Amino acid sequence: MSNSQLPPNSNLVLAPEWAALAKIGKVFHWMYILIICSLLFIILLVAGALGAGFPAPAKNLEELFEEHALFCLFFLLGIVILSIFSIIVGIMMLIRMWNTPESIVPGGKIGQTYVILAIVNFIFGICRGGMQAVDPNAARLFGGLSGILGLVISIMLLVYMWRLADAVGSGRVKSCVKWVVYGYIFFIALIVAGTILRSTIGGILIIAGAFFGLAAGLSYLNSFGYIAKDIKAFIEKHLQEYANAINTQNQPEEGIKSLETEV
């Protein structure tokens, strides 16, 4: 009996929906790497700033480069690399979400709606920056609209990830989404309560709110890594089942051929 092996090209045996699911898993993996790299860059940047003795006494940009050339070079190089990486991964993310089949993430084309709102929010951000010096009131208006739309987009992404996790049976991603929601609710509630009280208890509530916000952020980060791994495991499991089914179907024919040879 021959051992079961996965087909060399999974897209040849996957339905179009499963091929799309595999691409979604890959882009979530790259998004997870992007977030990790961004966090590491921020940590190194803060450590470098402290090591360089910031805040710098430089009076202008030229003096800043002269006094901290290595730090500024690291900062600019990191910003350029992260910006290019972010643009590539962001575009890939929007493309994969736009092409998400309804059979995977049902509910009124939530992926396409997310993409449209994300583009609109990006335009609002450009308008805000462009109007900052011309009309501050208009800039504040675009900033408020961008903030509201950003909240809607973040909620839609959580709903998208919940339904995607449901499609592949990922309980830990659902758990992360729950913790994100709980964390942000407690974060907002405790910050508001701490601001109103304005006392020692208020300070403790603000610290607690920051803790819940951090927990929500970590859960949000883990959800990207988990969904990528669970999608990969889901597809590999079904590919293995497919390979086993193919081998099972071929076994009788192989037995007949061997009997004919012996005869």
XYZ file of N, CA and C in Angstrom:
789
model
N 0.856 -1.194 0.000
C 0.000 0.000 0.000
C 0.890 1.242 0.000
N 0.665 2.127 -0.923
C 1.471 3.342 -1.001
C 1.013 4.339 0.037
N 1.977 5.146 0.549
C 1.645 6.167 1.538
C 0.905 7.320 0.874
N -0.034 7.929 1.645
C -0.783 9.084 1.137
C 0.129 10.295 1.103
N 0.081 11.010 0.023
C 0.862 12.229 -0.101
C -0.023 13.355 -0.588
N 0.300 14.581 -0.120
C -0.456 15.736 -0.574
C -0.091 16.043 -2.020
N -1.047 16.518 -2.800
C -0.741 16.905 -4.176
C 0.283 18.024 -4.192
N 1.172 18.068 -5.186
C 2.220 19.094 -5.221
C 1.681 20.504 -5.338
N 0.548 20.708 -5.977
C -0.051 22.036 -6.123
C -1.462 21.979 -5.575
N -1.655 22.585 -4.406
C -2.961 22.478 -3.745
C -4.055 23.161 -4.533
N -3.720 24.225 -5.290
C -4.747 24.946 -6.026
C -5.370 24.083 -7.121
N -4.689 23.015 -7.532
C -5.235 22.155 -8.571
C -6.385 21.299 -8.056
N -6.404 21.028 -6.740
C -7.443 20.170 -6.196
C -8.418 20.930 -5.325
N -8.104 22.181 -5.004
C -9.008 22.977 -4.194
C -10.057 23.637 -5.072
N -11.266 23.749 -4.533
C -12.286 24.535 -5.205
C -11.853 25.992 -5.186
N -12.414 26.829 -6.073
C -12.025 28.247 -6.086
C -12.158 28.915 -4.720
N -13.195 28.528 -3.956
C -13.374 29.113 -2.635
C -12.213 28.760 -1.711
N -11.726 27.522 -1.811
C -10.628 27.093 -0.953
C -9.317 27.741 -1.378
N -9.142 27.925 -2.677
C -7.952 28.628 -3.148
C -7.940 30.061 -2.644
N -9.111 30.703 -2.660
C -9.219 32.064 -2.129
C -8.936 32.075 -0.634
N -9.402 31.043 0.068
C -9.160 30.949 1.505
C -7.669 30.817 1.800
N -6.961 30.046 0.996
C -5.515 29.890 1.185
C -4.800 31.226 1.004
N -5.216 32.017 0.039
C -4.602 33.328 -0.191
C -4.910 34.289 0.956
N -6.113 34.193 1.506
C -6.476 35.035 2.653
C -5.587 34.694 3.848
N -5.365 33.401 4.068
C -4.502 32.989 5.169
C -3.092 33.527 5.014
N -2.575 33.522 3.806
C -1.213 34.027 3.564
C -1.117 35.518 3.825
N -2.135 36.282 3.413
C -2.066 37.730 3.604
C -2.217 38.091 5.078
N -2.971 37.304 5.836
C -3.051 37.535 7.279
C -1.702 37.222 7.930
N -1.008 36.239 7.406
C 0.327 35.922 7.915
C 1.290 37.091 7.683
N 1.248 37.678 6.501
C 2.105 38.822 6.206
C 1.702 40.045 7.022
N 0.412 40.208 7.274
C -0.037 41.313 8.116
C 0.467 41.145 9.548
N 0.481 39.913 10.012
C 1.005 39.616 11.350
C 2.498 39.967 11.421
N 3.250 39.597 10.398
C 4.675 39.918 10.355
C 4.888 41.431 10.316
N 4.042 42.137 9.561
C 4.149 43.591 9.467
C 3.945 44.246 10.829
N 2.944 43.783 11.573
C 2.683 44.363 12.895
C 3.852 44.093 13.835
N 4.370 42.867 13.797
C 5.518 42.527 14.653
C 6.721 43.406 14.309
N 7.011 43.563 13.016
C 8.141 44.387 12.597
C 7.958 45.846 13.024
N 6.729 46.345 12.932
C 6.452 47.722 13.334
C 6.693 47.911 14.828
N 6.240 46.945 15.634
C 6.449 47.028 17.082
C 7.930 46.972 17.425
N 8.672 46.073 16.769
C 10.111 45.984 17.009
C 10.820 47.273 16.615
N 10.387 47.877 15.516
C 10.990 49.130 15.079
C 10.748 50.235 16.101
N 9.539 50.295 16.645
C 9.228 51.311 17.650
C 10.078 51.112 18.902
N 10.219 49.853 19.334
C 11.033 49.563 20.521
C 12.489 49.966 20.296
N 13.036 49.592 19.125
C 14.419 49.959 18.816
C 14.574 51.466 18.683
N 13.547 52.117 18.146
C 13.602 53.569 17.990
C 13.636 54.267 19.345
N 12.802 53.825 20.269
C 12.789 54.415 21.618
C 14.107 54.153 22.327
N 14.604 52.907 22.206
C 15.886 52.579 22.840
C 17.019 53.418 22.245
N 16.995 53.600 20.923
C 18.015 54.422 20.277
C 17.919 55.877 20.680
N 16.694 56.379 20.835
C 16.502 57.767 21.242
C 17.028 58.002 22.652
N 16.749 57.062 23.530
C 17.263 57.188 24.903
C 18.785 57.097 24.924
N 19.334 56.206 24.104
C 20.781 56.070 24.046
C 21.465 57.285 23.461
N 20.773 57.964 22.539
C 21.354 59.154 21.907
C 21.185 60.402 22.751
N 20.474 60.300 23.855
C 20.304 61.441 24.737
C 19.190 62.376 24.347
N 18.177 61.897 23.676
C 17.045 62.731 23.327
C 16.249 63.057 24.577
N 15.542 64.209 24.634
C 15.357 65.138 23.511
C 16.639 65.876 23.136
N 16.907 65.921 21.848
C 18.162 66.488 21.360
C 18.150 68.011 21.496
N 19.296 68.581 21.767
C 19.359 70.039 21.883
C 19.451 70.743 20.533
N 19.292 70.005 19.467
C 19.426 70.590 18.132
C 18.365 71.653 17.895
N 18.750 72.741 17.210
C 17.827 73.840 16.937
C 17.158 73.692 15.586
N 17.705 72.923 14.696
C 17.112 72.727 13.377
C 17.415 71.321 12.891
N 16.851 70.987 11.736
C 16.986 69.626 11.205
C 18.425 69.313 10.822
N 19.120 70.295 10.269
C 20.508 70.068 9.861
C 21.405 69.771 11.063
N 21.181 70.520 12.135
C 21.966 70.281 13.348
C 21.636 68.926 13.960
N 20.371 68.528 13.854
C 19.962 67.232 14.371
C 20.689 66.101 13.648
N 20.806 66.219 12.322
C 21.509 65.198 11.547
C 23.001 65.185 11.869
N 23.562 66.341 12.113
C 24.982 66.400 12.435
C 25.290 65.753 13.782
N 24.402 65.959 14.763
C 24.651 65.448 16.108
C 24.259 63.979 16.266
N 23.267 63.533 15.500
C 22.772 62.162 15.638
C 22.602 61.539 14.248
N 23.670 61.513 13.491
C 23.595 61.043 12.100
C 23.180 59.578 12.022
N 23.790 58.726 12.849
C 23.490 57.296 12.796
C 22.038 57.026 13.176
N 21.566 57.694 14.211
C 20.178 57.503 14.644
C 19.203 57.966 13.563
N 19.453 59.125 12.977
C 18.561 59.653 11.938
C 18.558 58.754 10.701
N 19.753 58.213 10.360
C 19.838 57.304 9.208
C 19.025 56.041 9.467
N 19.140 55.483 10.678
C 18.360 54.306 11.049
C 16.871 54.611 11.006
N 16.494 55.781 11.509
C 15.085 56.162 11.526
C 14.523 56.278 10.112
N 15.232 56.994 9.245
C 14.741 57.191 7.876
C 14.693 55.881 7.099
N 15.741 55.061 7.247
C 15.773 53.778 6.549
C 14.634 52.879 7.022
N 14.407 52.841 8.325
C 13.316 52.029 8.863
C 11.961 52.501 8.388
N 11.754 53.812 8.360
C 10.484 54.372 7.899
C 10.228 54.025 6.436
N 11.266 54.137 5.603
C 11.111 53.832 4.171
C 10.763 52.357 3.967
N 11.510 51.469 4.643
C 11.269 50.029 4.488
C 9.879 49.652 4.985
N 9.515 50.156 6.162
C 8.198 49.836 6.715
C 7.072 50.408 5.856
N 7.285 51.585 5.291
C 6.248 52.197 4.441
C 6.007 51.368 3.192
N 7.098 50.947 2.538
C 6.962 50.121 1.330
C 6.306 48.789 1.674
N 6.759 48.179 2.758
C 6.192 46.899 3.201
C 4.712 47.043 3.532
N 4.359 48.150 4.216
C 2.962 48.383 4.605
C 2.072 48.572 3.384
N 2.571 49.311 2.403
C 1.779 49.548 1.190
C 1.509 48.240 0.458
N 2.557 47.420 0.306
C 2.401 46.149 -0.407
C 1.417 45.228 0.321
N 1.632 45.051 1.639
C 0.758 44.160 2.416
C -0.656 44.724 2.487
N -0.775 46.050 2.636
C -2.104 46.660 2.698
C -2.896 46.461 1.424
N -2.242 46.639 0.286
C -2.927 46.424 -0.999
C -3.320 44.959 -1.156
N -2.410 44.051 -0.789
C -2.728 42.622 -0.848
C -3.932 42.294 0.042
N -3.957 42.894 1.233
C -5.056 42.654 2.164
C -6.388 43.107 1.571
N -6.402 44.294 0.971
C -7.630 44.811 0.376
C -8.092 43.943 -0.790
N -7.140 43.472 -1.593
C -7.494 42.617 -2.738
C -8.100 41.303 -2.260
N -7.473 40.680 -1.252
C -7.979 39.399 -0.754
C -9.337 39.553 -0.100
N -9.534 40.636 0.632
C -10.833 40.849 1.283
C -11.913 41.148 0.242
N -11.552 41.873 -0.795
C -12.515 42.183 -1.853
C -12.951 40.904 -2.570
N -12.022 39.967 -2.752
C -12.319 38.728 -3.474
C -12.770 37.583 -2.564
N -13.080 37.890 -1.308
C -13.541 36.847 -0.388
C -14.903 36.316 -0.828
N -15.020 35.016 -1.109
C -16.314 34.460 -1.529
C -17.339 34.500 -0.394
N -18.590 34.650 -0.775
C -19.681 34.664 0.209
C -19.788 33.335 0.940
N -19.362 32.261 0.304
C -19.441 30.952 0.949
C -18.476 30.837 2.126
N -17.435 31.666 2.142
C -16.473 31.648 3.242
C -16.873 32.624 4.327
N -17.120 33.869 3.950
C -17.531 34.907 4.897
C -18.868 35.461 4.434
N -19.973 34.864 4.872
C -21.294 35.325 4.437
C -21.674 36.637 5.112
N -22.648 37.320 4.533
C -23.160 38.517 5.182
C -23.025 39.786 4.374
N -23.623 39.838 3.204
C -23.694 41.092 2.459
C -22.375 41.630 1.969
N -21.507 40.743 1.519
C -20.225 41.160 0.961
C -19.469 42.081 1.925
N -19.272 41.610 3.126
C -18.636 42.427 4.156
C -17.203 42.772 3.784
N -16.512 41.882 3.067
C -15.147 42.165 2.651
C -15.085 43.338 1.690
N -15.973 43.370 0.706
C -15.989 44.463 -0.258
C -16.396 45.776 0.403
N -17.353 45.707 1.329
C -17.763 46.906 2.055
C -16.609 47.463 2.869
N -15.841 46.569 3.489
C -14.669 46.993 4.268
C -13.667 47.722 3.369
N -13.416 47.186 2.195
C -12.454 47.791 1.271
C -12.920 49.187 0.862
N -14.192 49.324 0.527
C -14.727 50.625 0.108
C -14.590 51.655 1.228
N -14.966 51.266 2.445
C -14.875 52.194 3.573
C -13.424 52.539 3.900
N -12.520 51.563 3.753
C -11.104 51.831 4.010
C -10.557 52.853 3.013
N -10.958 52.745 1.749
C -10.511 53.711 0.733
C -11.091 55.093 1.017
N -12.370 55.140 1.386
C -13.007 56.420 1.726
C -12.310 57.062 2.924
N -11.991 56.249 3.928
C -11.313 56.773 5.114
C -9.920 57.300 4.756
N -9.258 56.633 3.835
C -7.945 57.103 3.366
C -8.079 58.462 2.686
N -9.136 58.645 1.898
C -9.382 59.924 1.234
C -9.670 61.009 2.265
N -10.445 60.663 3.308
C -10.715 61.616 4.385
C -9.416 62.060 5.052
N -8.493 61.126 5.244
C -7.212 61.460 5.847
C -6.410 62.427 4.991
N -6.428 62.202 3.672
C -5.728 63.115 2.762
C -6.368 64.501 2.802
N -7.698 64.535 2.804
C -8.411 65.817 2.862
C -8.110 66.557 4.161
N -8.037 65.825 5.244
C -7.722 66.447 6.529
C -6.337 67.089 6.497
N -5.363 66.351 5.972
C -4.014 66.902 5.889
C -3.926 68.086 4.946
N -4.661 68.022 3.829
C -4.625 69.110 2.864
C -5.314 70.371 3.349
N -6.354 70.210 4.175
C -7.119 71.359 4.652
C -6.583 71.932 5.953
N -5.557 71.304 6.524
C -5.057 71.716 7.835
C -4.611 73.175 7.832
N -3.872 73.565 6.791
C -3.371 74.935 6.729
C -4.355 75.891 6.068
N -5.273 75.373 5.259
C -6.213 76.227 4.526
C -7.445 76.546 5.364
N -8.076 75.524 5.891
C -9.309 75.686 6.667
C -9.297 74.708 7.837
N -8.873 75.162 9.031
C -8.799 74.261 10.191
C -10.137 73.634 10.559
N -11.233 74.356 10.366
C -12.555 73.800 10.697
C -12.890 72.619 9.792
N -12.602 72.775 8.498
C -12.831 71.674 7.569
C -11.917 70.495 7.896
N -10.692 70.805 8.320
C -9.763 69.732 8.689
C -10.288 68.969 9.900
N -10.841 69.689 10.881
C -11.423 69.010 12.055
C -12.631 68.175 11.660
N -13.427 68.671 10.704
C -14.582 67.915 10.230
C -14.149 66.601 9.594
N -13.166 66.680 8.700
C -12.664 65.460 8.063
C -12.020 64.538 9.090
N -11.358 65.133 10.106
C -10.767 64.316 11.158
C -11.813 63.574 11.962
N -12.927 64.264 12.276
C -14.011 63.599 13.007
C -14.654 62.493 12.188
N -14.892 62.761 10.904
C -15.472 61.742 10.030
C -14.527 60.548 9.901
N -13.233 60.835 9.810
C -12.249 59.757 9.703
C -12.230 58.905 10.972
N -12.360 59.563 12.137
C -12.378 58.816 13.392
C -13.586 57.902 13.505
N -14.757 58.433 13.138
C -15.986 57.626 13.193
C -15.906 56.472 12.208
N -15.457 56.775 11.001
C -15.355 55.733 9.985
C -14.303 54.690 10.375
N -13.233 55.132 11.017
C -12.217 54.195 11.479
C -12.763 53.216 12.501
N -13.637 53.717 13.384
C -14.269 52.828 14.366
C -15.163 51.798 13.672
N -15.927 52.252 12.681
C -16.796 51.339 11.931
C -15.958 50.288 11.205
N -14.851 50.714 10.608
C -13.984 49.792 9.874
C -13.387 48.745 10.802
N -12.955 49.173 11.997
C -12.373 48.218 12.945
C -13.408 47.190 13.398
N -14.650 47.631 13.588
C -15.715 46.698 13.965
C -15.989 45.717 12.833
N -16.006 46.223 11.603
C -16.244 45.349 10.456
C -15.137 44.312 10.315
N -13.894 44.705 10.600
C -12.790 43.754 10.509
C -12.944 42.649 11.551
N -13.401 43.007 12.754
C -13.627 42.003 13.790
C -14.740 41.036 13.371
N -15.801 41.576 12.772
C -16.898 40.721 12.296
C -16.395 39.801 11.184
N -15.590 40.357 10.294
C -15.005 39.562 9.193
C -14.160 38.422 9.751
N -13.320 38.724 10.730
C -12.444 37.705 11.301
C -13.253 36.663 12.070
N -14.326 37.089 12.729
C -15.177 36.140 13.457
C -15.794 35.132 12.490
N -16.331 35.634 11.385
C -16.965 34.744 10.413
C -15.932 33.887 9.685
N -14.765 34.427 9.460
C -13.687 33.647 8.856
C -13.250 32.539 9.809
N -13.151 32.860 11.105
C -12.807 31.849 12.101
C -13.885 30.782 12.191
N -15.123 31.180 12.041
C -16.223 30.218 12.068
C -16.150 29.280 10.868
N -15.689 29.798 9.727
C -15.602 28.982 8.520
C -14.547 27.887 8.641
N -13.463 28.155 9.365
C -12.380 27.173 9.498
C -12.372 26.507 10.873
N -13.355 26.819 11.698
C -13.452 26.197 13.012
C -12.348 26.619 13.970
N -11.997 27.899 13.967
C -10.919 28.401 14.827
C -11.511 29.013 16.098
N -11.508 28.229 17.164
C -12.034 28.723 18.430
C -11.143 29.769 19.068
N -9.824 29.659 18.900
C -8.931 30.613 19.554
C -9.003 31.992 18.912
N -9.306 32.063 17.614
C -9.485 33.369 16.985
C -10.751 34.025 17.512
N -11.805 33.245 17.675
C -13.030 33.787 18.256
C -12.779 34.290 19.668
N -11.976 33.559 20.427
C -11.635 33.983 21.782
C -10.879 35.307 21.754
N -9.957 35.460 20.797
C -9.215 36.712 20.675
C -10.137 37.873 20.326
N -11.081 37.630 19.420
C -12.024 38.678 19.032
C -12.863 39.103 20.230
N -13.289 38.132 21.030
C -14.057 38.465 22.242
C -13.238 39.328 23.185
N -11.967 38.973 23.376
C -11.115 39.730 24.280
C -10.845 41.127 23.749
N -10.770 41.262 22.442
C -10.619 42.601 21.857
C -11.833 43.462 22.192
N -13.013 42.909 22.005
C -14.240 43.649 22.289
C -14.339 43.980 23.776
N -14.133 42.971 24.636
C -14.194 43.214 26.078
C -13.141 44.232 26.512
N -11.932 44.081 25.978
C -10.845 44.972 26.371
C -11.130 46.415 26.020
N -11.642 46.656 24.816
C -11.923 48.031 24.411
C -13.099 48.611 25.190
N -14.087 47.786 25.495
C -15.223 48.276 26.291
C -14.745 48.694 27.682
N -13.954 47.825 28.336
C -13.420 48.168 29.656
C -12.466 49.351 29.570
N -11.682 49.413 28.514
C -10.738 50.514 28.336
C -11.473 51.857 28.298
N -12.505 51.944 27.473
C -13.260 53.196 27.343
C -13.985 53.526 28.646
N -14.625 52.505 29.229
C -15.386 52.736 30.465
C -14.488 53.206 31.605
N -13.341 52.565 31.769
C -12.459 52.918 32.882
C -11.779 54.269 32.655
N -11.425 54.585 31.423
C -10.822 55.887 31.137
C -11.824 57.010 31.412
N -13.067 56.815 30.983
C -14.111 57.819 31.233
C -14.351 57.975 32.733
N -14.463 56.837 33.426
C -14.693 56.887 34.871
C -13.522 57.550 35.588
N -12.298 57.223 35.194
C -11.127 57.820 35.819
C -11.036 59.313 35.570
N -11.440 59.755 34.378
C -11.409 61.182 34.058
C -12.452 61.951 34.868
N -13.615 61.346 35.066
C -14.685 62.009 35.823
C -14.326 62.128 37.300
N -13.779 61.064 37.874
C -13.486 61.054 39.305
C -12.334 61.997 39.660
N -11.283 62.024 38.839
C -10.147 62.916 39.056
C -9.608 62.816 40.484
N -9.248 61.637 40.890
C -8.723 61.408 42.228
C -7.758 60.235 42.161
N -7.340 59.760 43.336
C -6.463 58.597 43.373
C -7.149 57.396 42.753
N -8.435 57.232 43.070
C -9.198 56.133 42.478
C -9.282 56.315 40.965
N -9.439 57.572 40.538
C -9.498 57.838 39.100
C -8.210 57.447 38.412
N -7.075 57.732 39.044
C -5.793 57.335 38.478
C -5.651 55.835 38.371
N -6.135 55.128 39.390
C -6.082 53.658 39.361
C -6.949 53.123 38.229
N -8.121 53.741 38.032
C -9.008 53.302 36.957
C -8.388 53.554 35.591
N -7.671 54.678 35.450
C -7.012 54.970 34.177
C -5.918 53.943 33.895
N -5.149 53.589 34.936
C -4.116 52.559 34.769
C -4.748 51.220 34.399
N -5.857 50.876 35.079
C -6.562 49.629 34.756
C -7.089 49.656 33.323
N -7.590 50.820 32.898
C -8.073 50.954 31.527
C -6.958 50.759 30.516
N -5.780 51.305 30.830
C -4.629 51.109 29.949
C -4.243 49.635 29.877
N -4.355 48.935 31.006
C -4.044 47.501 31.028
C -5.006 46.731 30.127
N -6.312 47.031 30.237
C -7.289 46.352 29.389
C -7.088 46.719 27.916
N -6.685 47.962 27.649
C -6.398 48.346 26.272
C -5.222 47.584 25.708
N -4.191 47.377 26.545
C -3.032 46.589 26.119
C -3.428 45.140 25.858
N -4.263 44.580 26.747
C -4.729 43.200 26.559
C -5.520 43.065 25.258
N -6.345 44.076 24.962
C -7.112 44.050 23.715
C -6.189 44.127 22.503
N -5.151 44.978 22.604
C -4.197 45.099 21.497
C -3.438 43.813 21.242
N -3.012 43.141 22.317
C -2.299 41.868 22.159
C -3.222 40.793 21.577
N -4.483 40.786 22.017
C -5.446 39.826 21.466
C -5.668 40.087 19.985
N -5.711 41.372 19.623
C -5.884 41.744 18.223
C -4.699 41.259 17.396
N -3.490 41.434 17.941
C -2.289 40.975 17.251
C -2.295 39.461 17.091
N -2.605 38.745 18.163
C -2.602 37.277 18.108
C -3.643 36.735 17.140
N -4.763 37.445 16.997
C -5.817 36.964 16.106
C -5.317 36.861 14.666
N -4.415 37.752 14.246
C -3.858 37.693 12.890
C -2.991 36.441 12.727
N -2.139 36.198 13.719
C -1.283 35.021 13.632
C -2.067 33.733 13.710
N -3.069 33.680 14.596
C -3.863 32.462 14.762
C -4.675 32.145 13.516
N -5.295 33.162 12.921
C -6.157 32.889 11.770
C -5.328 32.385 10.598
N -4.099 32.901 10.442
C -3.226 32.426 9.367
C -2.861 30.958 9.581
N -2.506 30.597 10.819
C -2.124 29.214 11.118
C -3.317 28.272 10.995
N -4.486 28.705 11.478
C -5.653 27.828 11.467
C -6.208 27.628 10.062
N -6.103 28.646 9.214
C -6.510 28.468 7.815
C -5.598 27.458 7.133
N -4.293 27.576 7.381
C -3.339 26.631 6.794
C -3.616 25.209 7.274
N -3.868 25.054 8.585
C -4.157 23.725 9.129
C -5.463 23.176 8.569
N -6.453 24.041 8.399
C -7.756 23.625 7.859
C -7.601 23.085 6.435
N -6.854 23.798 5.616
C -6.678 23.380 4.224
C -5.840 22.109 4.140
N -4.761 22.032 4.937
C -3.927 20.835 4.920
C -4.715 19.602 5.363
N -5.593 19.767 6.330
C -6.418 18.647 6.792
C -7.309 18.134 5.670
N -7.952 19.066 4.956
C -8.864 18.637 3.893
C -8.100 18.118 2.680
N -6.910 18.636 2.436
C -6.088 18.082 1.358
C -5.676 16.651 1.679
N -5.359 16.402 2.955
C -4.990 15.058 3.365
C -6.176 14.108 3.210
N -7.365 14.593 3.586
C -8.563 13.771 3.403
C -8.809 13.495 1.926
N -8.534 14.505 1.093
C -8.700 14.317 -0.350
C -7.711 13.273 -0.868
N -6.451 13.385 -0.414
C -5.434 12.432 -0.853
C -5.777 11.019 -0.397
N -6.268 10.889 0.833
C -6.656 9.573 1.347
C -7.805 8.983 0.537
N -8.754 9.862 0.163
C -9.889 9.385 -0.638
C -9.440 8.916 -2.007
N -8.508 9.665 -2.605
C -7.987 9.277 -3.921
C -7.260 7.936 -3.828
N -6.449 7.784 -2.781
C -5.706 6.540 -2.608
C -6.643 5.365 -2.365
N -7.712 5.611 -1.609
C -8.680 4.551 -1.337
C -9.368 4.101 -2.618
N -9.681 5.070 -3.479
C -10.323 4.728 -4.747
C -9.382 3.967 -5.665
N -8.081 4.273 -5.577
C -7.112 3.642 -6.469
C -6.674 2.264 -6.009
N -6.865 1.974 -4.737
C -6.388 0.700 -4.207
C -7.012 -0.516 -4.888
N -8.317 -0.576 -5.096
C -8.883 -1.754 -5.786
C -8.305 -1.942 -7.173
N -8.129 -0.825 -7.921
C -7.573 -0.940 -9.259
C -6.153 -1.468 -9.213
N -5.378 -0.971 -8.219
C -4.011 -1.459 -8.091
C -3.998 -2.951 -7.755
N -4.962 -3.397 -6.924
C -5.043 -4.810 -6.575
C -5.393 -5.672 -7.771
N -6.322 -5.177 -8.600
C -6.719 -5.933 -9.797
C -5.539 -6.055 -10.754
N -4.807 -4.918 -10.931
C -3.662 -4.947 -11.843
C -2.594 -5.927 -11.346
N -2.386 -5.966 -10.048
C -1.374 -6.880 -9.502
C -1.802 -8.329 -9.682
N -3.129 -8.580 -9.522
C -3.627 -9.941 -9.720
C -3.474 -10.363 -11.188
N -3.781 -9.445 -12.105
C -3.652 -9.739 -13.515
C -2.197 -10.032 -13.871
N -1.284 -9.278 -13.248
C 0.140 -9.522 -13.518
C 0.567 -10.893 -13.037
N 0.092 -11.255 -11.837
C 0.442 -12.559 -11.289
C -0.115 -13.677 -12.168
N -1.346 -13.488 -12.672
C -1.933 -14.498 -13.547
C -1.145 -14.603 -14.849
